[in-house]
Amino acid sequence: MDLSHRSITQLGHYRDMDITGVPADTLTALYRQMLRLRRTEEALHREYHPADEMRCPIHFCIGQESIPAALSQLVQPDDYLFSHHRSHGYYFAKGSPLRELFAEIYGKATGADSGKAGSQDISHSGTHFYSGAILAGAITIAVGAAFGFKFKRTKQIAIAGFGEGATDEGAFWEAMNYAGKQKLPVLFVCENNRYATFSDQLKRQAQDNICERVRPFGVRATRIFGNDTVLAWRTLGAEIKRLRAGDGPALVEAYTYRWNSHVGPEDDGVNAYRSAEEMKFWKDNCPIVLLEEKLRAAGHLTDALKARCESEIAAEIAANFKYAKDSPFPTDTNWRRMNWDDSSPLADKLLGVASGGENFDQNQAEARLGPY
Ligand SMILES: Cc1ncc(C[n+]2csc(CCOP(=O)(O)OP(=O)(O)O)c2C)c(N)n1
Ligand SMILES: [Mg+2]
């Protein structure tokens, strides 16, 4: 299939999804996860204004549910996932608690980062999820984590989720170089939605050929129609299996589309950076609808099952809003305590020092490290 920004709208309605051999419970789980993420994002989008209680920018991922749903069925609890500013789908993919996402966006003490990070820099260390708003920055950190896994000979993998905009940055290419050279267990997931803010990839780069450009660095690369959730699940699953067997790194580039504005619920259509034809193509190829068509044809989804999913999801969302709204605002103003994480016993052992908060001695730590 010819996948390029110039020609993709010629595909018409996508009919190539192949569910052969995929267990029915996996198919319904993929569907349910997409629906859950869509409804969550829609609810946050609706609630943002006029209530104005979420006092942080949010980059919504409506239309881009396929990759998070696929990853949610493939990552293990001890894998690490690093995401960019459009973080909710990846937070969700890692199984991080949604009520702590809601509370975080509301700036509450019960949020994943005690209400200090907001949406675009949210992390949840308990589930090894970290996001950051400097685009390719998170990719380099994922490479560092993957180096650690290789060094410790664990079966863990690191995943970096980002947009095609991150590939404008030098840090992305440094990450490819090092991961490829060291054969690291890292999966690069590029959701190519064509635009970085209002800027078309074809105005920023000579071609939309990220896969071809990363291969010479020693990074295996596959381009897929990202709204085919089953294809995404198969492709990501096959790569993750190879990574755990020591055959890394890999990149999967998924062509997909954000329906909403770059940021926030306000409509950015006034900037006239996207065509109506393109928008129509992607809405006609909504990832949830594409899977729903297949599930219904195969008898895996009925109206009753869908209604049950919808009501369970609605109840979960209502409970998350209540949790966030009822929670207190943070009162702790000790920035050192907020930013310190005593979560590296291995580093403590290597350094031979207690790295704990106030007692940390930088000079002692450096003296112990010795020559590099
Ligand atoms: C280093 C850096 N440069 C620029 C920005 C401003 N910025 C925020 S989001 C964004 C576009 C990102 O596009 P892409 O990576 O394709 O992800 P998408 O928003 O499409 O999901 C830009 C340029 C930033 N946050 N960090
Ligand atoms: Mg983009």
Short mmCIF file of C-alpha atoms in Angstrom, two decimals, residues 14-287:
data_model
loop_
_atom_site.label_atom_id
_atom_site.label_comp_id
_atom_site.label_asym_id
_atom_site.label_seq_id
_atom_site.Cartn_x
_atom_site.Cartn_y
_atom_site.Cartn_z
CA TYR A 14 -10.04 1.39 4.26
CA ARG A 15 -11.08 -2.25 3.91
CA ASP A 16 -7.83 -4.13 4.41
CA MET A 17 -8.04 -4.84 8.14
CA ASP A 18 -7.32 -8.53 8.62
CA ILE A 19 -8.58 -10.06 11.85
CA THR A 20 -7.76 -13.64 10.85
CA GLY A 21 -6.20 -15.59 13.71
CA VAL A 22 -6.57 -12.81 16.28
CA PRO A 23 -8.30 -14.08 19.45
CA ALA A 24 -11.80 -12.62 19.93
CA ASP A 25 -10.94 -11.35 23.41
CA THR A 26 -7.96 -9.42 22.02
CA LEU A 27 -10.16 -7.84 19.36
CA THR A 28 -12.79 -6.77 21.86
CA ALA A 29 -10.11 -5.51 24.26
CA LEU A 30 -8.62 -3.35 21.49
CA TYR A 31 -12.06 -1.99 20.69
CA ARG A 32 -12.96 -1.32 24.31
CA GLN A 33 -9.65 0.43 24.99
CA MET A 34 -10.12 2.74 22.00
CA LEU A 35 -13.67 3.56 23.03
CA ARG A 36 -12.52 4.22 26.60
CA LEU A 37 -9.79 6.59 25.46
CA ARG A 38 -12.09 8.37 22.96
CA ARG A 39 -14.85 8.90 25.53
CA THR A 40 -12.35 10.06 28.16
CA GLU A 41 -10.83 12.61 25.80
CA GLU A 42 -14.23 13.78 24.58
CA ALA A 43 -15.38 14.29 28.17
CA LEU A 44 -12.25 16.28 29.09
CA HIS A 45 -12.61 18.28 25.87
CA ARG A 46 -16.26 19.14 26.68
CA GLU A 47 -15.55 19.99 30.30
CA TYR A 48 -12.51 22.21 29.69
CA HIS A 49 -14.61 25.32 28.93
CA PRO A 50 -16.51 27.09 30.31
CA ALA A 51 -15.70 25.47 33.66
CA ASP A 52 -12.02 26.49 33.29
CA GLU A 53 -11.00 24.30 36.20
CA MET A 54 -8.28 22.53 34.23
CA ARG A 55 -5.58 25.17 34.28
CA CYS A 56 -3.04 23.56 31.97
CA PRO A 57 -2.70 23.09 28.22
CA ILE A 58 -3.99 19.77 26.91
CA HIS A 59 -3.01 18.19 23.61
CA PHE A 60 -5.97 15.91 22.97
CA CYS A 61 -5.51 12.68 21.00
CA ILE A 62 -9.01 12.20 19.58
CA GLY A 63 -8.59 10.24 16.31
CA GLN A 64 -5.28 8.73 17.46
CA GLU A 65 -6.63 5.93 19.70
CA SER A 66 -5.28 3.02 17.71
CA ILE A 67 -1.64 3.00 18.80
CA PRO A 68 -2.39 3.48 22.53
CA ALA A 69 -4.97 0.67 22.42
CA ALA A 70 -2.56 -1.68 20.65
CA LEU A 71 0.29 -0.88 23.04
CA SER A 72 -1.98 -1.35 26.04
CA GLN A 73 -2.29 -5.04 25.09
CA LEU A 74 1.45 -5.52 24.56
CA VAL A 75 3.50 -3.69 27.20
CA GLN A 76 4.50 -5.37 30.44
CA PRO A 77 4.31 -3.65 33.83
CA ASP A 78 8.11 -3.39 34.13
CA ASP A 79 8.60 -1.89 30.64
CA TYR A 80 9.20 1.87 30.55
CA LEU A 81 7.21 4.19 28.31
CA PHE A 82 8.28 7.74 27.50
CA SER A 83 5.95 10.07 25.64
CA HIS A 84 5.81 13.54 24.18
CA HIS A 85 3.35 16.34 24.98
CA ARG A 86 0.31 14.49 23.49
CA SER A 87 0.56 12.23 26.48
CA HIS A 88 -2.85 10.90 27.44
CA GLY A 89 -2.90 7.98 24.99
CA TYR A 90 0.50 6.77 26.17
CA TYR A 91 -0.37 7.24 29.85
CA PHE A 92 -3.42 5.14 29.13
CA ALA A 93 -1.38 2.56 27.17
CA LYS A 94 0.88 1.97 30.16
CA GLY A 95 -2.10 1.25 32.39
CA SER A 96 -1.40 4.28 34.57
CA PRO A 97 -4.40 5.17 36.77
CA LEU A 98 -6.80 7.45 34.92
CA ARG A 99 -8.20 9.08 38.03
CA GLU A 100 -4.68 10.35 38.78
CA LEU A 101 -4.55 11.79 35.26
CA PHE A 102 -7.81 13.65 35.89
CA ALA A 103 -6.61 14.91 39.27
CA GLU A 104 -3.30 15.98 37.72
CA ILE A 105 -5.04 18.04 35.06
CA TYR A 106 -7.11 19.70 37.79
CA GLY A 107 -3.86 20.56 39.61
CA LYS A 108 -4.78 18.48 42.64
CA ALA A 109 -2.53 16.92 45.27
CA THR A 110 -3.88 13.47 44.37
CA GLY A 111 -2.69 13.83 40.76
CA ALA A 112 -0.01 11.61 39.29
CA ASP A 113 2.57 14.36 39.92
CA SER A 114 0.79 15.96 42.87
CA GLY A 115 -0.81 18.45 40.51
CA LYS A 116 2.50 20.10 39.55
CA ALA A 117 3.04 18.77 36.01
CA GLY A 118 -0.33 19.03 34.29
CA SER A 119 -1.10 17.18 31.08
CA GLN A 120 1.94 17.58 28.85
CA ASP A 121 4.62 16.66 31.43
CA ILE A 122 2.68 14.05 33.38
CA SER A 123 4.47 11.00 34.74
CA HIS A 124 3.53 8.03 36.88
CA SER A 125 6.61 6.38 38.26
CA GLY A 126 4.66 3.44 39.74
CA THR A 127 3.79 2.27 36.24
CA HIS A 128 7.05 3.53 34.64
CA PHE A 129 5.41 6.20 32.52
CA TYR A 130 7.08 9.54 31.81
CA SER A 131 6.12 12.31 29.41
CA GLY A 132 7.88 15.51 28.49
CA ALA A 133 7.01 18.48 26.33
CA ILE A 134 10.36 18.91 24.61
CA LEU A 135 9.45 16.52 21.80
CA ALA A 136 12.59 14.48 21.03
CA GLY A 137 13.86 14.88 24.61
CA ALA A 138 11.80 11.90 25.78
CA ILE A 139 13.25 9.76 22.97
CA THR A 140 16.81 10.24 24.20
CA ILE A 141 15.77 9.32 27.73
CA ALA A 142 14.12 6.14 26.41
CA VAL A 143 17.44 5.25 24.76
CA GLY A 144 19.19 5.74 28.10
CA ALA A 145 16.67 3.49 29.83
CA ALA A 146 17.14 0.85 27.12
CA PHE A 147 20.90 1.03 27.63
CA GLY A 148 20.27 0.32 31.32
CA PHE A 149 18.15 -2.73 30.47
CA LYS A 150 20.81 -4.11 28.16
CA PHE A 151 23.50 -3.46 30.76
CA LYS A 152 21.47 -5.30 33.42
CA ARG A 153 20.47 -8.06 30.97
CA THR A 154 16.77 -7.82 31.78
CA LYS A 155 13.97 -8.57 29.33
CA GLN A 156 12.52 -5.11 29.81
CA ILE A 157 12.08 -2.75 26.89
CA ALA A 158 11.78 1.00 26.60
CA ILE A 159 9.20 2.58 24.32
CA ALA A 160 9.32 6.14 23.04
CA GLY A 161 6.08 7.60 21.65
CA PHE A 162 6.31 10.79 19.61
CA GLY A 163 5.07 12.61 16.53
CA GLU A 164 6.76 13.16 13.19
CA GLY A 165 7.61 16.69 14.42
CA ALA A 166 10.21 15.21 16.79
CA THR A 167 12.12 13.93 13.76
CA ASP A 168 12.88 17.57 12.86
CA GLU A 169 15.19 17.63 15.87
CA GLY A 170 18.85 16.65 16.02
CA ALA A 171 18.26 14.77 19.26
CA PHE A 172 16.06 12.29 17.39
CA TRP A 173 18.93 11.40 15.03
CA GLU A 174 21.42 11.12 17.88
CA ALA A 175 19.00 8.70 19.51
CA MET A 176 18.78 6.62 16.29
CA ASN A 177 22.55 6.57 15.99
CA TYR A 178 23.20 5.39 19.53
CA ALA A 179 20.31 2.91 19.72
CA GLY A 180 21.28 1.39 16.37
CA LYS A 181 24.97 1.18 17.20
CA GLN A 182 24.35 -0.41 20.62
CA LYS A 183 21.43 -2.60 19.42
CA LEU A 184 19.28 -1.43 22.29
CA PRO A 185 15.89 -2.86 23.31
CA VAL A 186 13.98 0.29 22.44
CA LEU A 187 10.85 0.67 20.34
CA PHE A 188 10.35 4.02 18.65
CA VAL A 189 6.69 4.66 17.91
CA CYS A 190 6.14 7.60 15.59
CA GLU A 191 2.52 8.65 15.20
CA ASN A 192 2.77 10.57 11.95
CA ASN A 193 -0.24 12.89 11.85
CA ARG A 194 1.40 15.07 9.19
CA TYR A 195 1.45 18.28 11.26
CA ALA A 196 3.66 19.82 13.92
CA THR A 197 1.35 22.47 15.34
CA PHE A 198 0.22 24.03 12.00
CA SER A 199 3.25 22.99 9.96
CA ASP A 200 3.01 20.30 7.28
CA GLN A 201 5.78 17.68 7.33
CA LEU A 202 6.22 18.29 3.59
CA LYS A 203 7.08 21.92 4.28
CA ARG A 204 9.64 20.95 6.93
CA GLN A 205 11.29 17.90 5.40
CA ALA A 206 12.18 16.94 1.81
CA GLN A 207 10.03 13.80 1.93
CA ASP A 208 7.81 11.86 4.31
CA ASN A 209 10.25 8.95 4.42
CA ILE A 210 11.30 8.65 8.05
CA CYS A 211 11.56 4.84 7.80
CA GLU A 212 14.00 4.99 4.89
CA ARG A 213 16.15 7.53 6.74
CA VAL A 214 16.45 5.62 10.04
CA ARG A 215 17.38 2.24 8.50
CA PRO A 216 20.99 3.17 7.71
CA PHE A 217 21.46 3.84 11.44
CA GLY A 218 20.68 0.19 12.16
CA VAL A 219 17.08 0.81 13.19
CA ARG A 220 14.52 -1.61 11.70
CA ALA A 221 11.57 0.42 10.45
CA THR A 222 8.00 -0.33 9.37
CA ARG A 223 5.41 2.11 8.06
CA ILE A 224 1.76 1.24 8.60
CA PHE A 225 -1.71 2.67 8.14
CA GLY A 226 -2.04 3.55 11.80
CA ASN A 227 -5.83 3.53 12.01
CA ASP A 228 -5.83 -0.21 11.34
CA THR A 229 -5.64 -1.18 15.01
CA VAL A 230 -5.20 -4.87 14.29
CA LEU A 231 -2.27 -4.16 11.99
CA ALA A 232 -0.82 -1.86 14.65
CA TRP A 233 -1.22 -4.60 17.27
CA ARG A 234 0.40 -7.19 15.00
CA THR A 235 3.29 -4.93 13.96
CA LEU A 236 4.05 -3.56 17.42
CA GLY A 237 3.65 -7.04 18.92
CA ALA A 238 6.11 -8.61 16.46
CA GLU A 239 8.67 -5.88 17.11
CA ILE A 240 8.30 -6.08 20.89
CA LYS A 241 8.89 -9.84 20.70
CA ARG A 242 12.08 -9.29 18.72
CA LEU A 243 13.26 -6.60 21.12
CA ARG A 244 12.84 -8.91 24.11
CA ALA A 245 14.91 -11.51 22.24
CA GLY A 246 17.75 -8.98 21.93
CA ASP A 247 17.03 -8.03 18.33
CA GLY A 248 16.63 -4.25 18.64
CA PRO A 249 16.06 -1.44 18.03
CA ALA A 250 12.94 -0.87 15.91
CA LEU A 251 10.76 1.98 14.75
CA VAL A 252 7.11 1.77 13.76
CA GLU A 253 5.72 4.76 11.88
CA ALA A 254 1.93 4.87 12.04
CA TYR A 255 0.11 7.26 9.71
CA THR A 256 -2.80 8.67 11.67
CA TYR A 257 -4.59 11.95 12.28
CA ARG A 258 -5.64 14.21 15.10
CA TRP A 259 -9.21 15.39 14.73
CA ASN A 260 -8.98 18.19 17.21
CA SER A 261 -6.82 21.30 17.33
CA HIS A 262 -3.14 21.06 18.10
CA VAL A 263 -3.83 22.10 21.68
CA GLY A 264 -6.88 22.75 23.80
CA PRO A 265 -10.49 22.56 22.86
CA GLU A 266 -10.49 25.80 20.85
CA ASP A 267 -10.83 25.36 17.10
CA ASP A 268 -7.59 26.18 15.28
CA GLY A 269 -9.22 25.80 11.83
CA VAL A 270 -8.88 29.56 11.39
CA ASN A 271 -5.24 28.88 10.50
CA ALA A 272 -6.46 26.96 7.43
CA TYR A 273 -3.57 24.50 7.52
CA ARG A 274 -5.60 21.36 6.71
CA SER A 275 -7.93 20.59 3.84
CA ALA A 276 -11.55 19.54 4.25
CA GLU A 277 -10.85 16.55 1.97
CA GLU A 278 -8.09 15.33 4.28
CA MET A 279 -10.21 15.77 7.38
CA LYS A 280 -13.07 13.87 5.75
CA PHE A 281 -10.78 10.99 4.74
CA TRP A 282 -9.55 10.51 8.29
CA LYS A 283 -12.97 10.85 9.90
CA ASP A 284 -14.34 8.27 7.43
CA ASN A 285 -11.47 6.06 8.55
CA CYS A 286 -11.99 6.53 12.27
CA PRO A 287 -10.00 3.72 13.94
#
